Amino acid sequence: MKSLRSVGRACAYAGLFGSIAALPLSVSAVRAADTITRKAFGQTADGQALSLYTLTNSHGAQVQITNFGGTVTSIKVPDRRGKLGDVVLGYDSPANYVKNTGGTYFGALIGRYANRVAKGHLVVDGTPYQLAINNKPNTLHGGKVGFNQKVWTAASVRAAHGVALALRYVSPDGEENFPGTLTVKVVYTWTDDNALKIDYTATTDKDTVVNLTNHSYFNLNGAGNGTILDTKLMFNANRYTPVDAVAIPLGPLAPVAGTPFDFRRPVAIGARVNQPNQQLEFGHGYDHNFVLNGYRSGSTVPRLAARAYAPRSGRVLTAYTTEPGMQLYTGNFLDGKIHGKGGKAYVRRGAFCLEAQHFPDAPNHPAYPTTMLKPGQVYRQTTIYQFSVR
Ligand code: GLA
Protein backbone atom coordinates (compact mmCIF):
# COMPACT_ATOMS: atom_id res chain seq x y z
CA MET A 1 0.00 0.00 0.00
CA LYS A 2 1.32 3.43 -0.87
CA SER A 3 1.41 6.22 1.64
CA LEU A 4 -0.24 9.47 0.67
CA ARG A 5 3.16 10.98 0.00
CA SER A 6 4.02 8.28 -2.52
CA VAL A 7 0.53 8.57 -3.98
CA GLY A 8 1.19 12.21 -4.64
CA ARG A 9 4.41 11.33 -6.38
CA ALA A 10 2.81 8.53 -8.37
CA CYS A 11 0.18 10.95 -9.60
CA ALA A 12 2.88 13.02 -11.21
CA TYR A 13 3.24 10.11 -13.61
CA ALA A 14 -0.20 10.59 -15.07
CA GLY A 15 0.50 7.88 -17.59
CA LEU A 16 0.56 5.32 -14.81
CA PHE A 17 -3.12 5.89 -14.21
CA GLY A 18 -4.22 6.63 -17.76
CA SER A 19 -7.44 8.57 -18.05
CA ILE A 20 -8.29 8.03 -14.38
CA ALA A 21 -5.23 9.93 -13.18
CA ALA A 22 -6.20 11.23 -9.77
CA LEU A 23 -6.00 14.92 -9.06
CA PRO A 24 -2.86 15.65 -7.06
CA LEU A 25 -3.38 14.57 -3.49
CA SER A 26 -2.35 17.16 -0.98
CA VAL A 27 -0.31 15.82 1.91
CA SER A 28 -0.98 18.83 4.11
CA ALA A 29 -4.71 18.12 3.97
CA VAL A 30 -4.37 15.24 6.39
CA ARG A 31 -4.01 15.70 10.16
CA ALA A 32 -1.22 13.82 11.85
CA ALA A 33 -3.45 11.18 13.37
CA ASP A 34 -5.50 10.55 10.27
CA THR A 35 -4.25 8.87 7.14
CA ILE A 36 -5.37 8.27 3.60
CA THR A 37 -3.55 5.77 1.43
CA ARG A 38 -4.06 4.40 -2.02
CA LYS A 39 -3.44 1.07 -3.65
CA ALA A 40 -4.21 -0.45 -7.04
CA PHE A 41 -7.64 -2.08 -7.30
CA GLY A 42 -7.91 -3.95 -10.58
CA GLN A 43 -9.24 -2.45 -13.76
CA THR A 44 -12.36 -1.79 -15.79
CA ALA A 45 -13.43 -3.96 -18.72
CA ASP A 46 -11.66 -1.52 -21.05
CA GLY A 47 -8.44 -1.57 -19.04
CA GLN A 48 -8.61 1.60 -16.94
CA ALA A 49 -6.67 1.10 -13.72
CA LEU A 50 -8.68 1.52 -10.52
CA SER A 51 -7.68 2.60 -7.03
CA LEU A 52 -8.75 1.76 -3.52
CA TYR A 53 -8.42 4.50 -0.91
CA THR A 54 -8.17 3.70 2.78
CA LEU A 55 -9.27 6.44 5.17
CA THR A 56 -8.18 5.79 8.74
CA ASN A 57 -9.22 8.07 11.58
CA SER A 58 -7.35 8.84 14.78
CA HIS A 59 -9.06 5.88 16.54
CA GLY A 60 -8.00 3.39 13.90
CA ALA A 61 -11.50 2.98 12.46
CA GLN A 62 -11.39 2.68 8.72
CA VAL A 63 -13.36 3.27 5.53
CA GLN A 64 -12.32 2.05 2.09
CA ILE A 65 -13.57 3.64 -1.10
CA THR A 66 -12.79 2.85 -4.71
CA ASN A 67 -12.98 5.38 -7.50
CA PHE A 68 -14.95 2.77 -9.42
CA GLY A 69 -18.52 3.91 -8.86
CA GLY A 70 -17.38 5.95 -5.86
CA THR A 71 -18.07 2.74 -3.99
CA VAL A 72 -17.65 2.30 -0.25
CA THR A 73 -16.13 -1.17 -0.06
CA SER A 74 -15.63 -1.46 3.68
CA ILE A 75 -16.37 0.32 6.96
CA LYS A 76 -14.51 -1.07 9.95
CA VAL A 77 -15.90 0.16 13.24
CA PRO A 78 -15.73 -1.18 16.82
CA ASP A 79 -18.37 -3.32 18.51
CA ARG A 80 -19.22 -2.77 22.16
CA ARG A 81 -16.07 -4.65 23.18
CA GLY A 82 -13.94 -2.45 20.95
CA LYS A 83 -13.36 -5.12 18.30
CA LEU A 84 -13.27 -3.72 14.77
CA GLY A 85 -15.59 -5.37 12.24
CA ASP A 86 -16.54 -4.61 8.67
CA VAL A 87 -20.21 -3.61 8.60
CA VAL A 88 -20.89 -3.23 4.86
CA LEU A 89 -21.40 -5.90 2.22
CA GLY A 90 -19.03 -6.00 -0.72
CA TYR A 91 -16.35 -7.98 -2.46
CA ASP A 92 -12.66 -8.63 -2.11
CA SER A 93 -12.20 -8.56 -5.86
CA PRO A 94 -12.67 -5.40 -7.93
CA ALA A 95 -13.92 -7.56 -10.81
CA ASN A 96 -17.19 -8.15 -8.97
CA TYR A 97 -17.81 -4.43 -8.59
CA VAL A 98 -17.01 -3.92 -12.26
CA LYS A 99 -19.57 -6.60 -13.17
CA ASN A 100 -22.19 -5.21 -10.74
CA THR A 101 -22.72 -8.87 -9.90
CA GLY A 102 -26.36 -9.63 -9.19
CA GLY A 103 -27.38 -6.00 -9.71
CA THR A 104 -26.81 -5.29 -6.04
CA TYR A 105 -25.07 -1.88 -6.23
CA PHE A 106 -23.13 -2.74 -3.03
CA GLY A 107 -21.82 0.52 -1.54
CA ALA A 108 -21.98 2.49 -4.79
CA LEU A 109 -22.86 6.05 -5.64
CA ILE A 110 -26.14 6.06 -7.54
CA GLY A 111 -27.12 8.51 -10.25
CA ARG A 112 -28.23 10.29 -12.27
CA TYR A 113 -31.55 9.26 -10.79
CA ALA A 114 -31.52 7.00 -7.72
CA ASN A 115 -34.48 4.64 -7.38
CA ARG A 116 -37.14 4.26 -10.08
CA VAL A 117 -38.57 6.30 -12.92
CA ALA A 118 -41.85 4.76 -14.07
CA LYS A 119 -41.52 3.18 -17.51
CA GLY A 120 -38.38 5.27 -18.02
CA HIS A 121 -40.70 8.13 -18.90
CA LEU A 122 -39.14 11.51 -18.23
CA VAL A 123 -40.37 14.90 -19.41
CA VAL A 124 -38.20 17.98 -18.94
CA ASP A 125 -39.52 21.35 -20.12
CA GLY A 126 -42.09 19.58 -22.26
CA THR A 127 -39.52 17.41 -24.04
CA PRO A 128 -39.90 13.65 -23.51
CA TYR A 129 -36.81 11.52 -22.84
CA GLN A 130 -37.04 7.73 -22.89
CA LEU A 131 -34.69 6.22 -20.31
CA ALA A 132 -33.41 2.63 -20.44
CA ILE A 133 -35.70 0.01 -18.92
CA ASN A 134 -33.35 -1.96 -16.70
CA ASN A 135 -35.82 -3.04 -13.99
CA LYS A 136 -38.89 -4.03 -15.96
CA PRO A 137 -40.94 -2.05 -16.69
CA ASN A 138 -39.01 0.84 -15.08
CA THR A 139 -35.66 2.60 -14.97
CA LEU A 140 -33.67 1.85 -11.80
CA HIS A 141 -30.67 3.67 -10.37
CA GLY A 142 -29.76 5.71 -13.43
CA GLY A 143 -30.32 3.17 -16.21
CA LYS A 144 -28.12 0.61 -17.93
CA VAL A 145 -24.78 2.14 -16.95
CA GLY A 146 -25.29 4.33 -13.93
CA PHE A 147 -22.80 6.38 -11.91
CA ASN A 148 -22.05 3.18 -9.96
CA GLN A 149 -20.26 1.91 -13.09
CA LYS A 150 -18.25 5.05 -13.79
CA VAL A 151 -14.64 5.79 -12.97
CA TRP A 152 -14.53 8.90 -10.77
CA THR A 153 -11.55 11.22 -10.38
CA ALA A 154 -10.29 11.19 -6.79
CA ALA A 155 -8.38 13.67 -4.61
CA SER A 156 -7.87 14.03 -0.88
CA VAL A 157 -9.27 17.24 0.58
CA ARG A 158 -8.91 19.12 3.82
CA ALA A 159 -11.22 17.99 6.63
CA ALA A 160 -11.54 19.71 9.99
CA HIS A 161 -12.18 16.54 12.04
CA GLY A 162 -11.05 13.57 10.02
CA VAL A 163 -9.93 12.62 6.59
CA ALA A 164 -11.73 13.24 3.31
CA LEU A 165 -11.75 12.02 -0.27
CA ALA A 166 -13.36 14.06 -3.07
CA LEU A 167 -14.71 12.28 -6.12
CA ARG A 168 -15.72 13.96 -9.33
CA TYR A 169 -17.61 12.73 -12.36
CA VAL A 170 -18.85 14.66 -15.38
CA SER A 171 -21.84 12.97 -16.96
CA PRO A 172 -22.08 14.02 -20.61
CA ASP A 173 -25.21 15.59 -22.08
CA GLY A 174 -27.45 12.72 -23.21
CA GLU A 175 -25.76 10.04 -21.13
CA GLU A 176 -28.39 7.37 -20.45
CA ASN A 177 -30.65 9.80 -22.31
CA PHE A 178 -30.73 12.40 -19.52
CA PRO A 179 -30.50 15.98 -20.77
CA GLY A 180 -27.61 18.26 -19.79
CA THR A 181 -23.97 17.86 -18.84
CA LEU A 182 -24.05 17.09 -15.13
CA THR A 183 -20.91 17.85 -13.12
CA VAL A 184 -21.01 15.88 -9.88
CA LYS A 185 -18.78 16.12 -6.84
CA VAL A 186 -19.05 13.83 -3.86
CA VAL A 187 -16.91 14.33 -0.76
CA TYR A 188 -16.63 11.44 1.67
CA THR A 189 -15.40 12.56 5.09
CA TRP A 190 -14.48 9.95 7.69
CA THR A 191 -14.52 11.77 10.99
CA ASP A 192 -12.66 11.09 14.21
CA ASP A 193 -15.95 10.10 15.87
CA ASN A 194 -16.68 7.37 13.30
CA ALA A 195 -19.13 9.25 11.10
CA LEU A 196 -19.10 8.85 7.34
CA LYS A 197 -20.32 12.17 5.98
CA ILE A 198 -21.24 12.33 2.31
CA ASP A 199 -21.59 15.75 0.69
CA TYR A 200 -22.93 15.79 -2.85
CA THR A 201 -23.09 18.74 -5.22
CA ALA A 202 -24.07 18.86 -8.88
CA THR A 203 -24.48 21.49 -11.55
CA THR A 204 -25.88 21.32 -15.06
CA ASP A 205 -25.73 23.23 -18.35
CA LYS A 206 -29.35 22.37 -19.29
CA ASP A 207 -32.52 21.77 -17.32
CA THR A 208 -32.40 18.18 -16.03
CA VAL A 209 -33.30 15.98 -13.08
CA VAL A 210 -30.96 14.67 -10.42
CA ASN A 211 -31.32 12.35 -7.45
CA LEU A 212 -28.10 11.00 -5.93
CA THR A 213 -27.54 8.51 -3.16
CA ASN A 214 -25.17 5.93 -1.71
CA HIS A 215 -26.23 2.31 -1.76
CA SER A 216 -24.34 0.78 1.18
CA TYR A 217 -25.68 -2.47 2.62
CA PHE A 218 -25.23 -2.51 6.38
CA ASN A 219 -25.01 -5.45 8.72
CA LEU A 220 -23.99 -4.17 12.14
CA ASN A 221 -22.96 -7.67 13.22
CA GLY A 222 -20.50 -7.74 10.34
CA ALA A 223 -20.96 -8.37 6.63
CA GLY A 224 -21.90 -11.98 6.01
CA ASN A 225 -22.72 -12.67 9.67
CA GLY A 226 -26.35 -13.76 9.29
CA THR A 227 -29.49 -11.70 8.88
CA ILE A 228 -30.41 -8.25 10.13
CA LEU A 229 -33.84 -9.42 11.35
CA ASP A 230 -32.99 -8.74 15.00
CA THR A 231 -31.58 -5.27 14.26
CA LYS A 232 -33.82 -2.68 15.88
CA LEU A 233 -34.71 0.17 13.60
CA MET A 234 -36.14 3.61 14.28
CA PHE A 235 -37.30 5.84 11.44
CA ASN A 236 -38.05 9.52 11.95
CA ALA A 237 -40.95 9.25 9.52
CA ASN A 238 -44.67 9.60 10.08
CA ARG A 239 -45.45 8.72 6.47
CA TYR A 240 -44.18 6.64 3.58
CA THR A 241 -44.90 6.34 -0.13
CA PRO A 242 -46.92 3.16 -0.82
CA VAL A 243 -46.13 1.58 -4.17
CA ASP A 244 -47.73 -0.49 -6.91
CA ALA A 245 -46.67 -4.04 -7.80
CA VAL A 246 -43.57 -2.75 -9.65
CA ALA A 247 -42.41 -0.45 -6.84
CA ILE A 248 -43.63 2.84 -8.30
CA PRO A 249 -45.26 5.20 -5.74
CA LEU A 250 -49.04 5.37 -6.07
CA GLY A 251 -48.82 9.08 -5.33
CA PRO A 252 -50.38 9.93 -1.98
CA LEU A 253 -48.25 9.79 1.15
CA ALA A 254 -49.69 7.32 3.66
CA PRO A 255 -49.42 7.40 7.45
CA VAL A 256 -47.23 4.66 8.94
CA ALA A 257 -49.46 4.48 12.03
CA GLY A 258 -51.02 1.06 12.43
CA THR A 259 -48.88 -0.52 9.70
CA PRO A 260 -45.66 -2.59 9.61
CA PHE A 261 -44.04 0.64 8.38
CA ASP A 262 -44.34 2.30 11.77
CA PHE A 263 -40.76 2.54 13.03
CA ARG A 264 -41.33 5.71 15.03
CA ARG A 265 -40.29 3.66 18.04
CA PRO A 266 -37.50 1.11 17.56
CA VAL A 267 -38.75 -2.25 16.30
CA ALA A 268 -36.78 -5.28 15.09
CA ILE A 269 -36.67 -5.27 11.29
CA GLY A 270 -37.85 -8.89 11.32
CA ALA A 271 -40.76 -8.36 13.69
CA ARG A 272 -43.32 -7.62 10.97
CA VAL A 273 -41.50 -8.18 7.67
CA ASN A 274 -43.42 -11.40 6.94
CA GLN A 275 -46.83 -10.14 7.99
CA PRO A 276 -49.57 -10.46 5.38
CA ASN A 277 -49.52 -6.96 3.94
CA GLN A 278 -49.87 -6.00 0.31
CA GLN A 279 -47.09 -3.39 0.50
CA LEU A 280 -44.66 -5.91 1.98
CA GLU A 281 -45.69 -8.38 -0.75
CA PHE A 282 -45.05 -5.81 -3.46
CA GLY A 283 -41.63 -5.00 -1.98
CA HIS A 284 -40.76 -8.66 -1.17
CA GLY A 285 -40.16 -7.20 2.27
CA TYR A 286 -39.21 -3.61 3.02
CA ASP A 287 -38.23 -1.80 -0.16
CA HIS A 288 -39.98 1.50 0.44
CA ASN A 289 -39.35 5.20 0.65
CA PHE A 290 -39.99 6.77 4.05
CA VAL A 291 -41.04 10.41 4.12
CA LEU A 292 -38.66 11.92 6.66
CA ASN A 293 -40.12 14.38 9.12
CA GLY A 294 -39.17 18.04 9.02
CA TYR A 295 -37.92 18.39 5.43
CA ARG A 296 -37.29 21.94 4.29
CA SER A 297 -36.35 22.45 0.66
CA GLY A 298 -32.93 24.07 0.36
CA SER A 299 -31.87 23.35 3.94
CA THR A 300 -28.26 22.21 4.23
CA VAL A 301 -28.63 20.98 7.81
CA PRO A 302 -28.96 17.19 8.05
CA ARG A 303 -31.87 15.98 10.19
CA LEU A 304 -32.20 12.74 12.13
CA ALA A 305 -33.53 10.14 9.69
CA ALA A 306 -33.05 6.67 11.17
CA ARG A 307 -31.25 4.72 13.86
CA ALA A 308 -30.36 1.03 13.78
CA TYR A 309 -29.10 -0.98 16.75
CA ALA A 310 -27.76 -4.51 16.63
CA PRO A 311 -28.15 -6.07 20.09
CA ARG A 312 -25.57 -8.81 19.44
CA SER A 313 -22.66 -6.52 18.57
CA GLY A 314 -23.89 -3.38 20.31
CA ARG A 315 -23.20 -1.34 17.20
CA VAL A 316 -25.47 1.59 16.45
CA LEU A 317 -25.87 3.38 13.13
CA THR A 318 -27.58 6.75 13.10
CA ALA A 319 -28.40 8.31 9.76
CA TYR A 320 -28.92 12.04 9.22
CA THR A 321 -29.77 13.67 5.93
CA THR A 322 -30.90 16.83 4.22
CA GLU A 323 -33.08 14.73 1.89
CA PRO A 324 -36.88 14.42 2.08
CA GLY A 325 -36.86 10.63 1.81
CA MET A 326 -34.99 7.46 2.65
CA GLN A 327 -35.43 4.06 1.02
CA LEU A 328 -35.36 1.15 3.42
CA TYR A 329 -34.33 -1.94 1.48
CA THR A 330 -33.86 -5.11 3.52
CA GLY A 331 -31.79 -7.21 1.12
CA ASN A 332 -34.89 -9.02 -0.12
CA PHE A 333 -33.22 -10.09 -3.35
CA LEU A 334 -30.08 -11.48 -1.75
CA ASP A 335 -30.34 -15.26 -1.80
CA GLY A 336 -27.03 -16.62 -0.51
CA LYS A 337 -25.65 -17.12 -4.01
CA ILE A 338 -23.37 -14.11 -3.85
CA HIS A 339 -20.21 -14.83 -1.90
CA GLY A 340 -18.63 -11.60 -0.80
CA LYS A 341 -15.70 -10.58 1.33
CA GLY A 342 -13.88 -13.55 2.86
CA GLY A 343 -16.05 -15.87 0.75
CA LYS A 344 -19.03 -15.36 3.05
CA ALA A 345 -22.49 -15.95 1.58
CA TYR A 346 -24.83 -12.95 1.59
CA VAL A 347 -28.16 -14.40 2.65
CA ARG A 348 -31.65 -12.99 2.17
CA ARG A 349 -32.14 -10.13 4.64
CA GLY A 350 -28.43 -10.22 5.36
CA ALA A 351 -28.25 -6.41 5.22
CA PHE A 352 -30.31 -3.26 5.18
CA CYS A 353 -29.88 -0.13 3.07
CA LEU A 354 -30.80 3.40 4.11
CA GLU A 355 -30.74 5.25 0.81
CA ALA A 356 -31.19 8.99 1.38
CA GLN A 357 -32.99 10.42 -1.62
CA HIS A 358 -35.78 12.41 -3.18
CA PHE A 359 -38.88 10.30 -3.66
CA PRO A 360 -38.93 7.56 -6.30
CA ASP A 361 -40.38 8.66 -9.65
CA ALA A 362 -40.59 12.29 -8.46
CA PRO A 363 -40.32 13.65 -12.04
CA ASN A 364 -43.74 12.09 -12.70
CA HIS A 365 -45.27 13.31 -9.43
CA PRO A 366 -45.50 17.12 -9.46
CA ALA A 367 -46.66 17.14 -5.83
CA TYR A 368 -43.38 15.60 -4.61
CA PRO A 369 -40.33 17.73 -3.76
CA THR A 370 -38.79 18.55 -7.11
CA THR A 371 -35.71 16.85 -8.55
CA MET A 372 -35.34 19.47 -11.29
CA LEU A 373 -31.97 21.17 -11.61
CA LYS A 374 -31.45 24.23 -13.80
CA PRO A 375 -28.27 25.93 -15.02
CA GLY A 376 -26.98 28.29 -12.32
CA GLN A 377 -28.49 26.20 -9.51
CA VAL A 378 -26.46 23.89 -7.28
CA TYR A 379 -27.87 20.53 -6.21
CA ARG A 380 -26.76 19.81 -2.64
CA GLN A 381 -27.31 16.80 -0.43
CA THR A 382 -25.59 15.77 2.76
CA THR A 383 -26.00 12.44 4.48
CA ILE A 384 -24.19 11.23 7.58
CA TYR A 385 -23.86 7.62 8.74
CA GLN A 386 -22.72 7.88 12.36
CA PHE A 387 -21.45 4.74 14.09
CA SER A 388 -21.40 4.25 17.86
CA VAL A 389 -21.99 1.49 20.39
CA ARG A 390 -24.44 0.77 23.15
C1 GLA B 1 -32.88 -0.56 -4.43
C2 GLA B 1 -34.17 -1.01 -4.95
C3 GLA B 1 -34.34 -2.48 -4.73
C4 GLA B 1 -33.17 -3.23 -5.33
C5 GLA B 1 -31.89 -2.68 -4.81
C6 GLA B 1 -30.69 -3.28 -5.50
O1 GLA B 1 -32.86 -0.52 -3.09
O2 GLA B 1 -35.23 -0.30 -4.37
O3 GLA B 1 -35.54 -2.91 -5.29
O4 GLA B 1 -33.19 -3.11 -6.72
O5 GLA B 1 -31.82 -1.30 -4.98
O6 GLA B 1 -30.73 -4.65 -5.58
Short mmCIF file of C-alpha atoms and ligand atoms in Angstrom, two decimals, residues 102-105 115-116 135 140-141 215 217 247 283 287-288 327-329 332-333 353 355, ligand 1:
data_model
loop_
_atom_site.label_atom_id
_atom_site.label_comp_id
_atom_site.label_asym_id
_atom_site.label_seq_id
_atom_site.Cartn_x
_atom_site.Cartn_y
_atom_site.Cartn_z
CA GLY A 102 -26.36 -9.63 -9.19
CA GLY A 103 -27.38 -6.00 -9.71
CA THR A 104 -26.81 -5.29 -6.04
CA TYR A 105 -25.07 -1.88 -6.23
CA ASN A 115 -34.48 4.64 -7.38
CA ARG A 116 -37.14 4.26 -10.08
CA ASN A 135 -35.82 -3.04 -13.99
CA LEU A 140 -33.67 1.85 -11.80
CA HIS A 141 -30.67 3.67 -10.37
CA HIS A 215 -26.23 2.31 -1.76
CA TYR A 217 -25.68 -2.47 2.62
CA ALA A 247 -42.41 -0.45 -6.84
CA GLY A 283 -41.63 -5.00 -1.98
CA ASP A 287 -38.23 -1.80 -0.16
CA HIS A 288 -39.98 1.50 0.44
CA GLN A 327 -35.43 4.06 1.02
CA LEU A 328 -35.36 1.15 3.42
CA TYR A 329 -34.33 -1.94 1.48
CA ASN A 332 -34.89 -9.02 -0.12
CA PHE A 333 -33.22 -10.09 -3.35
CA CYS A 353 -29.88 -0.13 3.07
CA GLU A 355 -30.74 5.25 0.81
C1 GLA B 1 -32.88 -0.56 -4.43
C2 GLA B 1 -34.17 -1.01 -4.95
C3 GLA B 1 -34.34 -2.48 -4.73
C4 GLA B 1 -33.17 -3.23 -5.33
C5 GLA B 1 -31.89 -2.68 -4.81
C6 GLA B 1 -30.69 -3.28 -5.50
O1 GLA B 1 -32.86 -0.52 -3.09
O2 GLA B 1 -35.23 -0.30 -4.37
O3 GLA B 1 -35.54 -2.91 -5.29
O4 GLA B 1 -33.19 -3.11 -6.72
O5 GLA B 1 -31.82 -1.30 -4.98
O6 GLA B 1 -30.73 -4.65 -5.58
#
